[in-house]
Each structure stands twice: as structure tokens, then as C-alpha cells.
Amino acid sequence: NSFTDIAVSGLNVVGGLVGGSEMYITNCYSTGDVNGAINATGDTPRGIGGLVGVLAAKSNASAYPTQTDRSKHQALLNSSFSSSAVDVSSVTGYNAKGNGVGGLAGNVTVGTSIATVFSSGSVRFCYDDNSVPPDCGKVPALGIGGLVGVLNSATVEVYSAASVVAKVGNLTAPVYDESGEMIDPGSVVGIGGVVGVTNAHLQSAYS
């Protein structure tokens, strides 16, 4: 039961209401501008979102032995919305856990839950109003979505009316050495009205 209408800016894990959460977010909203950039080194999820940057499973989830116990203690985002304008200037580096930019949430990891949420603001990546767009350099693995950038959790009853504008250039293919080991992952980019990149079930979603 919280809200914010202030402008927020930062690096890597940034949200209009909260940067990163492993807890419940319910009946919350944000309306202020969110600005940021991602330097995707290491193996920690990165995300920038209108309400929350990264919604992650609890780091001690293994302490709960049964599915019932785990469900009682999982991170949750529901009955919430964002009308924030999310503007991300650049994403550099590589992170296997994913880099996400979303109107509501940037990166949602396995072991979380989302339901009955919506976004109505705007999402812009590496874009300005000049006739010549900025050069954001090589883009790594990245998801850009009107609601969620990178989604790895089952999601139901969600809606996005957010506009999504992105300049994605300098895309490259993976590079392997002579032994077949990958030395450069290249670029994997997804852009969507609701979700940029997902590896999870999405039901009753509208854009």
C-alpha cells in the first residue's frame, strides 16, 4: 500500500518505488520518471523498471523444503501499476542472468509471482528526440517490454498500454574459439509491448 511520484535515477537495479525486492509488493503504484543505465558485469540480475527494478526469488529459498512452504515465502507483485516514464541510456557488458527494462518491472526471476498488474507510461532505450539517435555501442543480452523486460515467472492478468521505443544497433553473433568454447555471447535482444524476453507461462496478457 505504497506509492511514489518522484523522479529516480541510478545504475543497474533501479525502480520508481523499489530497486530490488524479494518480498511482497501489493497495492502499490508509481508515477515519477525513472532514468538509468546498466553495466551488466557479474552474474547478478540487472533491471530498471517503472515500479521495481528486479523482483527476485528469496536468496534463502532452499531453506523451505516443500512447494507449499516455498509458495508462502516467494516474492510477489500484484494489484499494482506504474505510469512512470522509463528512460535507459545504455546497457553494456554481459550478464547470464539477464538485463531487463520494463514499464512496471525490469527483471523478474524464477521463483516469483506476478498477477493483476498494468503499466501505462513509456519505455525508451537508447533514444532521444534528435534526428540522429545516440550511439549506445554494442548491445548485450537485453529484454525491453512495456510491462516487464525479462520475465522468468508465471504471470496472469496483466496489461500494458505503455509505449515502447528503442534503438538497438551493433548486434553481433556469438563468437567461439577453436575448441568450441564461447568467448563472446554476442547480442540477444527482445522488444515487446508486454514482455521483451520470457521463459515462462504468460496468461491473460494484453497490450
XYZ file of N, CA, C and O in Angstrom:
828
model
N 0.825 -1.196 0.000
C 0.000 0.000 0.000
C 0.863 1.251 0.000
O 0.794 2.075 0.913
N 1.707 1.359 -1.022
C 2.621 2.486 -1.097
C 2.605 3.082 -2.501
O 2.224 2.414 -3.467
N 3.029 4.330 -2.623
C 3.130 4.952 -3.938
C 4.241 5.987 -3.924
O 4.704 6.434 -2.860
N 4.686 6.350 -5.119
C 5.698 7.389 -5.259
C 5.451 8.167 -6.530
O 4.975 7.622 -7.528
N 5.761 9.464 -6.482
C 5.634 10.296 -7.679
C 6.875 11.170 -7.872
O 6.807 12.251 -8.436
N 8.027 10.671 -7.384
C 9.272 11.414 -7.524
C 10.134 10.814 -8.630
O 9.984 9.643 -8.989
N 11.036 11.621 -9.177
C 11.965 11.147 -10.205
C 13.106 10.371 -9.554
O 13.623 10.759 -8.505
N 13.487 9.259 -10.190
C 14.549 8.391 -9.665
C 15.559 8.124 -10.774
O 15.174 7.921 -11.934
N 16.824 8.119 -10.439
C 17.861 7.758 -11.412
C 18.907 6.905 -10.726
O 19.136 7.025 -9.516
N 19.548 6.004 -11.497
C 20.552 5.153 -10.897
C 21.164 4.200 -11.902
O 20.973 4.328 -13.116
N 21.875 3.189 -11.373
C 22.621 2.247 -12.199
C 22.283 0.821 -11.795
O 22.216 0.493 -10.602
N 22.023 -0.025 -12.783
C 21.893 -1.480 -12.647
C 20.566 -1.980 -12.067
O 19.890 -2.804 -12.695
N 20.197 -1.578 -10.873
C 18.958 -2.044 -10.241
C 18.188 -0.813 -9.765
O 18.473 -0.257 -8.706
N 17.207 -0.388 -10.577
C 16.549 0.890 -10.336
C 15.044 0.732 -10.543
O 14.607 0.146 -11.543
N 14.242 1.247 -9.621
C 12.792 1.230 -9.768
C 12.165 2.487 -9.227
O 12.736 3.152 -8.344
N 10.978 2.828 -9.728
C 10.308 4.030 -9.256
C 9.940 3.963 -7.791
O 9.974 4.974 -7.079
N 9.577 2.760 -7.297
C 9.248 2.576 -5.890
C 10.356 1.859 -5.138
O 10.745 2.265 -4.049
N 10.865 0.770 -5.716
C 11.913 -0.014 -5.053
C 12.879 -0.552 -6.106
O 12.453 -0.949 -7.195
N 14.155 -0.551 -5.779
C 15.150 -1.054 -6.725
C 15.075 -2.564 -6.877
O 14.831 -3.084 -7.962
N 15.286 -3.292 -5.792
C 15.221 -4.743 -5.807
C 14.377 -5.258 -4.657
O 14.398 -4.696 -3.556
N 13.612 -6.329 -4.903
C 12.741 -6.857 -3.857
C 12.716 -8.372 -3.883
O 12.689 -8.991 -4.947
N 12.702 -8.982 -2.690
C 12.461 -10.411 -2.514
C 11.202 -10.628 -1.681
O 10.969 -11.716 -1.168
N 10.388 -9.595 -1.553
C 9.217 -9.643 -0.685
C 7.942 -9.334 -1.463
O 7.949 -9.279 -2.684
N 6.840 -9.127 -0.749
C 5.554 -8.794 -1.352
C 5.534 -7.326 -1.776
O 5.942 -6.441 -1.017
N 5.034 -7.073 -2.981
C 4.683 -5.725 -3.419
C 3.235 -5.796 -3.873
O 2.921 -6.424 -4.887
N 2.344 -5.192 -3.133
C 0.921 -5.287 -3.449
C 0.230 -3.960 -3.188
O 0.589 -3.228 -2.260
N -0.732 -3.615 -4.052
C -1.466 -2.358 -3.951
C -0.522 -1.156 -3.926
O -0.639 -0.262 -3.092
N 0.421 -1.157 -4.859
C 1.395 -0.081 -4.942
C 1.392 0.527 -6.338
O 1.017 -0.123 -7.313
N 1.832 1.793 -6.455
C 1.957 2.392 -7.779
C 3.016 3.476 -7.793
O 3.426 3.986 -6.739
N 3.465 3.803 -8.982
C 4.466 4.851 -9.170
C 4.098 5.683 -10.389
O 3.544 5.173 -11.361
N 4.431 6.977 -10.328
C 4.142 7.883 -11.441
C 5.344 8.732 -11.842
O 5.298 9.412 -12.856
N 6.415 8.715 -11.055
C 7.580 9.549 -11.347
C 8.469 8.964 -12.430
O 8.421 7.764 -12.725
N 9.292 9.803 -13.037
C 10.218 9.366 -14.076
C 11.323 8.491 -13.493
O 11.789 8.713 -12.367
N 11.740 7.502 -14.274
C 12.840 6.623 -13.875
C 13.894 6.653 -14.977
O 13.585 6.376 -16.136
N 15.119 6.990 -14.614
C 16.217 7.068 -15.578
C 17.386 6.230 -15.082
O 17.663 6.189 -13.879
N 18.095 5.570 -16.014
C 19.221 4.775 -15.573
C 20.018 4.187 -16.709
O 19.767 4.434 -17.888
N 20.997 3.387 -16.329
C 21.853 2.663 -17.262
C 22.254 1.354 -16.596
O 22.173 1.221 -15.380
N 22.674 0.386 -17.409
C 23.062 -0.922 -16.885
C 24.482 -1.253 -17.320
O 24.804 -1.176 -18.503
N 25.311 -1.631 -16.352
C 26.636 -2.182 -16.623
C 26.581 -3.644 -16.198
O 26.674 -3.957 -15.018
N 26.376 -4.522 -17.166
C 25.974 -5.899 -16.890
C 27.144 -6.837 -16.659
O 27.269 -7.869 -17.306
N 28.005 -6.521 -15.715
C 29.081 -7.439 -15.366
C 28.660 -8.292 -14.173
O 27.757 -7.938 -13.429
N 29.310 -9.437 -13.992
C 28.963 -10.323 -12.898
C 27.778 -11.206 -13.257
O 27.380 -11.315 -14.410
N 27.178 -11.855 -12.245
C 26.076 -12.783 -12.504
C 24.846 -12.444 -11.674
O 24.031 -13.310 -11.366
N 24.684 -11.183 -11.334
C 23.511 -10.733 -10.592
C 22.500 -10.132 -11.560
O 22.875 -9.335 -12.422
N 21.216 -10.483 -11.463
C 20.218 -9.909 -12.381
C 20.222 -8.390 -12.334
O 20.337 -7.788 -11.265
N 20.084 -7.771 -13.501
C 20.019 -6.321 -13.609
C 18.655 -5.936 -14.173
O 18.125 -6.612 -15.055
N 18.094 -4.832 -13.685
C 16.811 -4.404 -14.212
C 16.460 -2.988 -13.834
O 16.809 -2.516 -12.745
N 15.776 -2.319 -14.743
C 15.282 -0.966 -14.493
C 13.802 -0.948 -14.867
O 13.441 -1.297 -15.996
N 12.941 -0.582 -13.914
C 11.507 -0.620 -14.155
C 10.773 0.550 -13.534
O 11.277 1.206 -12.616
N 9.554 0.794 -14.016
C 8.770 1.905 -13.518
C 8.411 1.778 -12.046
O 8.384 2.772 -11.314
N 8.145 0.556 -11.583
C 7.816 0.325 -10.175
C 8.956 -0.355 -9.431
O 9.353 0.079 -8.352
N 9.476 -1.451 -9.996
C 10.547 -2.213 -9.350
C 11.594 -2.593 -10.384
O 11.253 -2.962 -11.518
N 12.858 -2.507 -9.992
C 13.934 -2.867 -10.907
C 14.060 -4.365 -11.089
O 13.953 -4.891 -12.193
N 14.287 -5.086 -9.989
C 14.441 -6.546 -10.027
C 13.560 -7.172 -8.948
O 13.661 -6.830 -7.768
N 12.671 -8.077 -9.368
C 11.889 -8.887 -8.434
C 12.514 -10.269 -8.447
O 12.471 -10.970 -9.462
N 13.120 -10.660 -7.330
C 13.927 -11.880 -7.304
C 13.427 -12.854 -6.259
O 12.834 -12.471 -5.244
N 13.678 -14.144 -6.514
C 13.376 -15.173 -5.529
C 14.243 -14.957 -4.306
O 15.365 -14.457 -4.397
N 13.720 -15.332 -3.163
C 14.475 -15.151 -1.930
C 15.774 -15.946 -1.973
O 15.790 -17.096 -2.405
N 16.831 -15.320 -1.521
C 18.150 -15.957 -1.573
C 18.214 -17.192 -0.687
O 19.058 -18.059 -0.892
N 17.330 -17.292 0.296
C 17.316 -18.463 1.177
C 16.162 -19.394 0.864
O 15.673 -20.120 1.731
N 15.689 -19.392 -0.401
C 14.537 -20.220 -0.774
C 14.785 -21.699 -0.496
O 13.851 -22.453 -0.212
N 16.038 -22.127 -0.556
C 16.345 -23.540 -0.328
C 16.052 -23.966 1.112
O 16.001 -25.156 1.419
N 15.842 -22.992 2.000
C 15.549 -23.323 3.391
C 14.135 -23.858 3.565
O 13.802 -24.421 4.603
N 13.290 -23.692 2.505
C 11.915 -24.168 2.585
C 11.801 -25.459 1.784
O 11.859 -25.443 0.555
N 11.629 -26.610 2.450
C 11.748 -27.911 1.786
C 10.600 -28.278 0.861
O 10.783 -29.050 -0.062
N 9.403 -27.759 1.087
C 8.262 -28.166 0.279
C 7.782 -27.020 -0.598
O 8.030 -25.851 -0.331
N 7.043 -27.384 -1.665
C 6.495 -26.378 -2.561
C 5.533 -25.445 -1.827
O 5.486 -24.247 -2.080
N 4.753 -26.004 -0.896
C 3.822 -25.167 -0.121
C 4.567 -24.136 0.700
O 4.195 -22.961 0.742
N 5.643 -24.558 1.349
C 6.442 -23.620 2.136
C 7.046 -22.541 1.253
O 7.060 -21.364 1.600
N 7.550 -22.970 0.090
C 8.189 -22.012 -0.800
C 7.190 -20.983 -1.315
O 7.487 -19.796 -1.408
N 5.958 -21.447 -1.645
C 4.967 -20.524 -2.179
C 4.555 -19.488 -1.147
O 4.202 -18.359 -1.493
N 4.602 -19.858 0.116
C 4.252 -18.906 1.180
C 5.321 -17.835 1.366
O 5.052 -16.778 1.934
N 6.507 -18.107 0.888
C 7.614 -17.189 1.124
C 8.203 -16.614 -0.165
O 9.272 -16.025 -0.158
N 7.496 -16.773 -1.301
C 8.041 -16.278 -2.552
C 7.770 -14.787 -2.722
O 6.818 -14.237 -2.155
N 8.619 -14.147 -3.510
C 8.415 -12.741 -3.832
C 7.172 -12.607 -4.702
O 6.915 -13.432 -5.574
N 6.394 -11.553 -4.466
C 5.105 -11.400 -5.120
C 4.896 -9.959 -5.554
O 5.194 -9.021 -4.813
N 4.374 -9.790 -6.778
C 3.991 -8.472 -7.273
C 2.562 -8.577 -7.787
O 2.309 -9.289 -8.754
N 1.623 -7.891 -7.132
C 0.243 -7.966 -7.614
C -0.527 -6.692 -7.265
O -0.110 -5.881 -6.433
N -1.655 -6.511 -7.970
C -2.560 -5.383 -7.749
C -1.801 -4.068 -7.690
O -2.031 -3.229 -6.815
N -0.906 -3.881 -8.649
C -0.062 -2.686 -8.668
C 0.071 -2.160 -10.089
O -0.187 -2.891 -11.053
N 0.479 -0.898 -10.229
C 0.640 -0.337 -11.564
C 1.696 0.755 -11.571
O 2.114 1.263 -10.524
N 2.110 1.104 -12.771
C 3.047 2.205 -12.960
C 2.656 2.994 -14.199
O 2.330 2.417 -15.236
N 2.673 4.315 -14.066
C 2.527 5.202 -15.217
C 3.806 5.998 -15.436
O 3.799 7.051 -16.068
N 4.907 5.498 -14.898
C 6.197 6.171 -14.986
C 6.759 6.139 -16.405
O 6.504 5.194 -17.167
N 7.520 7.161 -16.735
C 8.306 7.169 -17.963
C 9.687 6.597 -17.632
O 10.407 7.133 -16.797
N 10.020 5.478 -18.265
C 11.293 4.800 -18.007
C 12.231 5.070 -19.181
O 11.901 4.750 -20.328
N 13.384 5.630 -18.895
C 14.328 6.010 -19.943
C 15.715 5.469 -19.581
O 16.307 5.887 -18.580
N 16.206 4.529 -20.375
C 17.511 3.902 -20.113
C 18.472 4.290 -21.222
O 18.195 4.079 -22.403
N 19.592 4.867 -20.836
C 20.525 5.418 -21.819
C 21.399 4.365 -22.471
O 21.723 4.467 -23.660
N 21.798 3.327 -21.724
C 22.697 2.322 -22.304
C 22.728 1.064 -21.454
O 22.429 1.087 -20.260
N 23.077 -0.052 -22.103
C 23.346 -1.315 -21.422
C 24.644 -1.859 -21.994
O 24.752 -2.069 -23.206
N 25.624 -2.082 -21.142
C 26.918 -2.575 -21.599
C 27.307 -3.820 -20.812
O 26.822 -4.053 -19.705
N 28.199 -4.620 -21.384
C 28.664 -5.825 -20.720
C 27.735 -6.990 -20.960
O 26.779 -6.910 -21.728
N 28.010 -8.120 -20.297
C 27.209 -9.329 -20.460
C 26.881 -9.921 -19.099
O 27.716 -9.953 -18.203
N 25.657 -10.387 -18.949
C 25.213 -10.983 -17.702
C 24.281 -12.135 -18.036
O 23.221 -11.932 -18.633
N 24.647 -13.342 -17.664
C 23.842 -14.518 -17.992
C 22.489 -14.508 -17.299
O 21.564 -15.192 -17.726
N 22.331 -13.731 -16.227
C 21.050 -13.652 -15.514
C 20.076 -12.692 -16.189
O 18.929 -12.588 -15.792
N 20.526 -11.987 -17.218
C 19.630 -11.142 -17.989
C 19.613 -9.691 -17.557
O 19.838 -9.353 -16.397
N 19.356 -8.830 -18.534
C 19.236 -7.400 -18.311
C 17.872 -6.983 -18.838
O 17.531 -7.249 -19.989
N 17.073 -6.330 -17.998
C 15.716 -6.008 -18.404
C 15.348 -4.563 -18.182
O 15.787 -3.930 -17.210
N 14.531 -4.031 -19.094
C 13.989 -2.684 -18.992
C 12.486 -2.795 -19.210
O 12.046 -3.275 -20.262
N 11.669 -2.382 -18.225
C 10.226 -2.544 -18.350
C 9.438 -1.395 -17.760
O 9.904 -0.706 -16.851
N 8.211 -1.210 -18.267
C 7.359 -0.141 -17.765
C 6.944 -0.342 -16.321
O 6.750 0.627 -15.580
N 6.815 -1.607 -15.878
C 6.482 -1.914 -14.487
C 7.677 -2.518 -13.758
O 8.035 -2.074 -12.674
N 8.268 -3.563 -14.337
C 9.406 -4.243 -13.713
C 10.475 -4.522 -14.766
O 10.154 -4.886 -15.900
N 11.726 -4.372 -14.376
C 12.816 -4.618 -15.311
C 13.104 -6.096 -15.500
O 13.078 -6.617 -16.607
N 13.359 -6.807 -14.393
C 13.776 -8.204 -14.445
C 13.038 -8.983 -13.365
O 13.086 -8.632 -12.189
N 12.328 -10.039 -13.774
C 11.571 -10.872 -12.839
C 12.129 -12.286 -12.920
O 12.057 -12.928 -13.963
N 12.681 -12.796 -11.826
C 13.401 -14.061 -11.851
C 12.499 -15.248 -11.525
O 11.350 -15.103 -11.113
N 13.050 -16.435 -11.697
C 12.370 -17.673 -11.318
C 12.080 -17.653 -9.816
O 12.857 -17.127 -9.025
N 10.935 -18.231 -9.437
C 10.601 -18.300 -8.022
C 9.814 -17.109 -7.523
O 9.724 -16.882 -6.311
N 9.232 -16.338 -8.427
C 8.420 -15.188 -8.052
C 7.027 -15.350 -8.659
O 6.757 -16.296 -9.389
N 6.149 -14.377 -8.399
C 4.786 -14.456 -8.911
C 4.276 -13.055 -9.233
O 4.475 -12.129 -8.454
N 3.598 -12.913 -10.394
C 3.010 -11.639 -10.797
C 1.565 -11.864 -11.217
O 1.267 -12.804 -11.965
N 0.668 -10.990 -10.764
C -0.733 -11.092 -11.156
C -1.426 -9.747 -10.998
O -1.116 -8.972 -10.086
N -2.340 -9.451 -11.908
C -3.214 -8.280 -11.837
C -2.396 -6.988 -11.707
O -2.515 -6.246 -10.729
N -1.575 -6.739 -12.712
C -0.762 -5.521 -12.732
C -0.852 -4.881 -14.117
O -1.211 -5.545 -15.094
N -0.544 -3.587 -14.194
C -0.526 -2.948 -15.502
C 0.418 -1.750 -15.517
O 0.826 -1.239 -14.472
N 0.766 -1.343 -16.714
C 1.612 -0.162 -16.911
C 1.009 0.696 -18.009
O 0.409 0.182 -18.962
N 1.190 1.999 -17.885
C 0.607 2.910 -18.872
C 1.524 4.083 -19.198
O 1.076 5.063 -19.771
N 2.777 3.977 -18.825
C 3.717 5.063 -19.082
C 4.412 4.907 -20.423
O 3.787 4.632 -21.445
N 5.719 5.030 -20.411
C 6.515 4.868 -21.623
C 7.842 4.226 -21.274
O 8.325 4.346 -20.148
N 8.407 3.510 -22.254
C 9.715 2.871 -22.092
C 10.579 3.281 -23.268
O 10.187 3.069 -24.425
N 11.730 3.863 -22.980
C 12.634 4.278 -24.053
C 14.037 3.768 -23.738
O 14.533 3.914 -22.627
N 14.640 3.149 -24.737
C 16.011 2.670 -24.596
C 16.884 3.291 -25.673
O 16.581 3.181 -26.865
N 17.963 3.931 -25.241
C 18.963 4.482 -26.164
C 18.285 5.306 -27.263
O 18.497 5.089 -28.453
N 17.455 6.239 -26.846
C 16.698 7.010 -27.824
C 16.520 8.435 -27.312
O 16.271 8.639 -26.124
N 16.687 9.398 -28.217
C 16.357 10.780 -27.865
C 15.596 11.417 -29.021
O 15.301 10.768 -30.025
N 15.258 12.668 -28.868
C 14.413 13.340 -29.852
C 15.200 13.997 -30.987
O 14.622 14.670 -31.834
N 16.515 13.809 -31.007
C 17.317 14.379 -32.083
C 17.126 13.576 -33.374
O 16.724 12.410 -33.350
N 17.426 14.182 -34.480
C 17.267 13.493 -35.761
C 18.253 12.342 -35.909
O 17.983 11.367 -36.600
N 19.409 12.447 -35.251
C 20.409 11.375 -35.267
C 20.415 10.710 -33.892
O 20.825 11.322 -32.906
N 19.927 9.470 -33.771
C 19.882 8.805 -32.467
C 21.280 8.625 -31.892
O 22.268 8.567 -32.623
N 21.399 8.531 -30.593
C 22.709 8.345 -29.969
C 23.299 6.980 -30.285
O 22.571 6.043 -30.603
N 24.607 6.865 -30.202
C 25.280 5.585 -30.391
C 25.476 4.946 -29.028
O 26.251 5.433 -28.214
N 24.761 3.860 -28.770
C 24.832 3.211 -27.467
C 25.839 2.067 -27.439
O 25.900 1.317 -26.473
N 26.602 1.917 -28.494
C 27.592 0.861 -28.525
C 26.969 -0.506 -28.724
O 25.806 -0.641 -29.093
N 27.748 -1.548 -28.502
C 27.262 -2.919 -28.660
C 26.235 -3.243 -27.579
O 26.439 -2.991 -26.403
N 25.113 -3.800 -27.979
C 24.047 -4.162 -27.039
C 24.168 -5.647 -26.689
O 24.178 -6.490 -27.576
N 24.240 -6.006 -25.400
C 24.332 -7.410 -24.997
C 22.940 -8.016 -24.849
O 21.962 -7.486 -25.360
N 22.826 -9.123 -24.124
C 21.537 -9.747 -23.859
C 20.615 -8.755 -23.156
O 20.972 -8.186 -22.129
N 19.443 -8.551 -23.732
C 18.581 -7.478 -23.234
C 17.121 -7.744 -23.590
O 16.811 -8.166 -24.699
N 16.211 -7.479 -22.636
C 14.788 -7.524 -22.895
C 14.172 -6.177 -22.593
O 14.452 -5.578 -21.546
N 13.332 -5.670 -23.506
C 12.685 -4.373 -23.338
C 11.186 -4.581 -23.522
O 10.738 -5.009 -24.589
N 10.392 -4.311 -22.489
C 8.961 -4.565 -22.572
C 8.121 -3.451 -21.984
O 8.556 -2.746 -21.064
N 6.905 -3.300 -22.505
C 6.013 -2.291 -21.968
C 5.646 -2.543 -20.524
O 5.410 -1.613 -19.751
N 5.610 -3.821 -20.120
C 5.319 -4.200 -18.736
C 6.557 -4.727 -18.025
O 6.941 -4.216 -16.984
N 7.180 -5.776 -18.606
C 8.356 -6.409 -17.998
C 9.419 -6.615 -19.070
O 9.108 -7.048 -20.183
N 10.673 -6.344 -18.727
C 11.764 -6.545 -19.675
C 12.125 -8.008 -19.839
O 12.033 -8.574 -20.923
N 12.545 -8.653 -18.757
C 12.901 -10.074 -18.747
C 11.997 -10.774 -17.742
O 11.967 -10.413 -16.564
N 11.258 -11.781 -18.213
C 10.275 -12.471 -17.370
C 10.597 -13.952 -17.294
O 10.610 -14.648 -18.310
N 10.816 -14.449 -16.079
C 11.069 -15.873 -15.858
C 10.142 -16.431 -14.786
O 10.500 -17.344 -14.049
N 8.936 -15.879 -14.699
C 7.974 -16.306 -13.710
C 6.585 -16.342 -14.328
O 6.238 -15.493 -15.154
N 5.773 -17.316 -13.938
C 4.402 -17.408 -14.432
C 3.644 -16.124 -14.103
O 3.707 -15.626 -12.977
N 2.910 -15.604 -15.084
C 2.273 -14.298 -14.949
C 0.864 -14.351 -15.518
O 0.654 -14.857 -16.621
N -0.117 -13.807 -14.772
C -1.509 -13.840 -15.220
C -2.172 -12.478 -15.028
O -1.802 -11.713 -14.147
N -3.136 -12.192 -15.900
C -3.965 -10.999 -15.809
C -3.111 -9.728 -15.735
O -3.094 -9.014 -14.734
N -2.411 -9.471 -16.843
C -1.563 -8.284 -16.904
C -1.896 -7.484 -18.159
O -2.380 -8.028 -19.153
N -1.617 -6.198 -18.106
C -1.992 -5.304 -19.201
C -0.952 -4.205 -19.329
O -0.436 -3.689 -18.333
N -0.648 -3.842 -20.547
C 0.266 -2.728 -20.793
C -0.272 -1.826 -21.884
O -0.645 -2.286 -22.963
N -0.341 -0.527 -21.578
C -0.653 0.491 -22.570
C 0.552 1.395 -22.776
O 0.442 2.478 -23.351
N 1.702 0.957 -22.286
C 2.921 1.765 -22.373
C 3.468 1.771 -23.797
O 3.444 0.762 -24.490
N 3.968 2.916 -24.218
C 4.672 2.988 -25.495
C 6.095 2.498 -25.305
O 6.707 2.712 -24.256
N 6.619 1.803 -26.309
C 7.974 1.258 -26.239
C 8.748 1.729 -27.458
O 8.348 1.459 -28.597
N 9.842 2.445 -27.222
C 10.681 2.962 -28.300
C 12.127 2.620 -27.976
O 12.604 2.891 -26.876
N 12.823 1.994 -28.930
C 14.201 1.595 -28.670
C 15.050 1.690 -29.925
O 14.569 1.433 -31.035
N 16.302 2.071 -29.731
C 17.298 1.977 -30.798
C 18.248 0.860 -30.410
O 18.939 0.945 -29.401
N 18.227 -0.213 -31.169
C 19.082 -1.357 -30.897
C 19.948 -1.596 -32.121
O 19.463 -1.993 -33.174
N 21.224 -1.312 -31.983
C 22.144 -1.464 -33.109
C 23.380 -2.236 -32.704
O 23.516 -2.694 -31.569
N 24.280 -2.384 -33.649
C 25.547 -3.077 -33.405
C 25.341 -4.491 -32.859
O 26.034 -4.936 -31.947
N 24.339 -5.184 -33.393
C 24.097 -6.555 -32.957
C 25.150 -7.488 -33.540
O 25.524 -7.366 -34.699
N 25.609 -8.430 -32.746
C 26.654 -9.347 -33.182
C 26.281 -10.785 -32.843
O 25.523 -11.041 -31.899
N 26.836 -11.714 -33.598
C 26.614 -13.138 -33.354
C 27.610 -13.647 -32.310
O 28.659 -13.034 -32.081
N 27.300 -14.766 -31.657
C 28.252 -15.352 -30.708
C 29.577 -15.703 -31.401
O 29.605 -16.053 -32.588
N 30.658 -15.621 -30.634
C 31.986 -15.947 -31.142
C 32.551 -17.109 -30.327
O 32.485 -17.104 -29.094
N 33.095 -18.120 -31.035
C 33.649 -19.302 -30.380
C 35.128 -19.450 -30.729
O 35.557 -19.073 -31.827
N 35.895 -20.013 -29.794
C 37.289 -20.268 -30.096
C 37.419 -21.606 -30.827
O 36.415 -22.266 -31.134
N 38.659 -22.033 -31.109
C 38.877 -23.245 -31.897
C 38.374 -24.512 -31.209
O 38.058 -25.510 -31.869
N 38.283 -24.482 -29.893
C 37.807 -25.654 -29.163
C 36.280 -25.693 -29.060
O 35.714 -26.640 -28.533
N 35.627 -24.654 -29.559
C 34.172 -24.598 -29.488
C 33.635 -23.882 -28.275
O 32.417 -23.796 -28.084
N 34.505 -23.337 -27.442
C 34.064 -22.604 -26.253
C 33.662 -21.181 -26.645
O 34.374 -20.501 -27.393
N 32.529 -20.743 -26.129
C 32.056 -19.400 -26.455
C 32.879 -18.362 -25.709
O 33.007 -18.402 -24.486
N 33.453 -17.425 -26.443
C 34.255 -16.370 -25.830
C 33.552 -15.025 -25.887
O 33.957 -14.082 -25.203
N 32.505 -14.919 -26.691
C 31.706 -13.695 -26.762
C 30.265 -14.110 -27.056
O 29.993 -14.729 -28.074
N 29.300 -13.815 -26.138
C 27.930 -14.275 -26.331
C 27.164 -13.541 -27.424
O 26.064 -13.953 -27.798
N 27.716 -12.460 -27.918
C 27.001 -11.700 -28.930
C 25.813 -10.969 -28.343
O 25.775 -10.655 -27.156
N 24.805 -10.722 -29.169
C 23.639 -9.936 -28.747
C 22.369 -10.764 -28.866
O 22.095 -11.356 -29.901
N 21.599 -10.794 -27.790
C 20.281 -11.419 -27.803
C 19.305 -10.376 -27.274
O 19.342 -10.012 -26.101
N 18.450 -9.865 -28.153
C 17.588 -8.739 -27.785
C 16.135 -9.059 -28.117
O 15.835 -9.567 -29.196
N 15.233 -8.761 -27.184
C 13.805 -8.905 -27.419
C 13.076 -7.640 -27.037
O 13.369 -7.036 -25.998
N 12.142 -7.206 -27.875
C 11.362 -5.994 -27.612
C 9.888 -6.338 -27.775
O 9.486 -6.897 -28.799
N 9.054 -6.025 -26.767
C 7.646 -6.381 -26.843
C 6.735 -5.389 -26.150
O 7.161 -4.663 -25.244
N 5.474 -5.366 -26.560
C 4.511 -4.468 -25.939
C 4.210 -4.829 -24.498
O 3.947 -3.955 -23.669
N 4.235 -6.124 -24.175
C 4.036 -6.571 -22.796
C 5.353 -7.023 -22.188
O 5.768 -6.543 -21.142
N 6.036 -7.982 -22.838
C 7.290 -8.543 -22.313
C 8.343 -8.547 -23.415
O 8.036 -8.855 -24.574
N 9.578 -8.218 -23.041
C 10.664 -8.247 -24.010
C 11.160 -9.662 -24.280
O 11.152 -10.133 -25.416
N 11.578 -10.370 -23.239
C 12.089 -11.739 -23.330
C 11.467 -12.551 -22.204
O 11.445 -12.115 -21.051
N 10.946 -13.747 -22.522
C 10.358 -14.576 -21.471
C 10.725 -16.036 -21.642
O 10.915 -16.517 -22.761
N 10.803 -16.717 -20.524
C 10.989 -18.162 -20.488
C 9.967 -18.750 -19.515
O 10.255 -19.679 -18.781
N 8.758 -18.159 -19.517
C 7.752 -18.546 -18.545
C 6.358 -18.462 -19.153
O 6.164 -17.912 -20.237
N 5.395 -18.999 -18.436
C 3.996 -19.013 -18.877
C 3.382 -17.629 -18.692
O 3.463 -17.035 -17.616
N 2.731 -17.135 -19.734
C 2.077 -15.834 -19.708
C 0.616 -16.019 -20.107
O 0.320 -16.518 -21.188
N -0.304 -15.643 -19.219
C -1.731 -15.905 -19.452
C -2.543 -14.637 -19.237
O -2.276 -13.855 -18.312
N -3.546 -14.432 -20.078
C -4.446 -13.266 -19.976
C -3.635 -11.979 -19.957
O -3.758 -11.149 -19.043
N -2.820 -11.812 -20.992
C -1.975 -10.616 -21.101
C -2.441 -9.799 -22.300
O -2.763 -10.339 -23.360
N -2.470 -8.480 -22.147
C -2.977 -7.599 -23.191
C -2.071 -6.393 -23.353
O -1.459 -5.911 -22.408
N -2.021 -5.898 -24.589
C -1.220 -4.716 -24.859
C -1.974 -3.823 -25.849
O -2.621 -4.330 -26.779
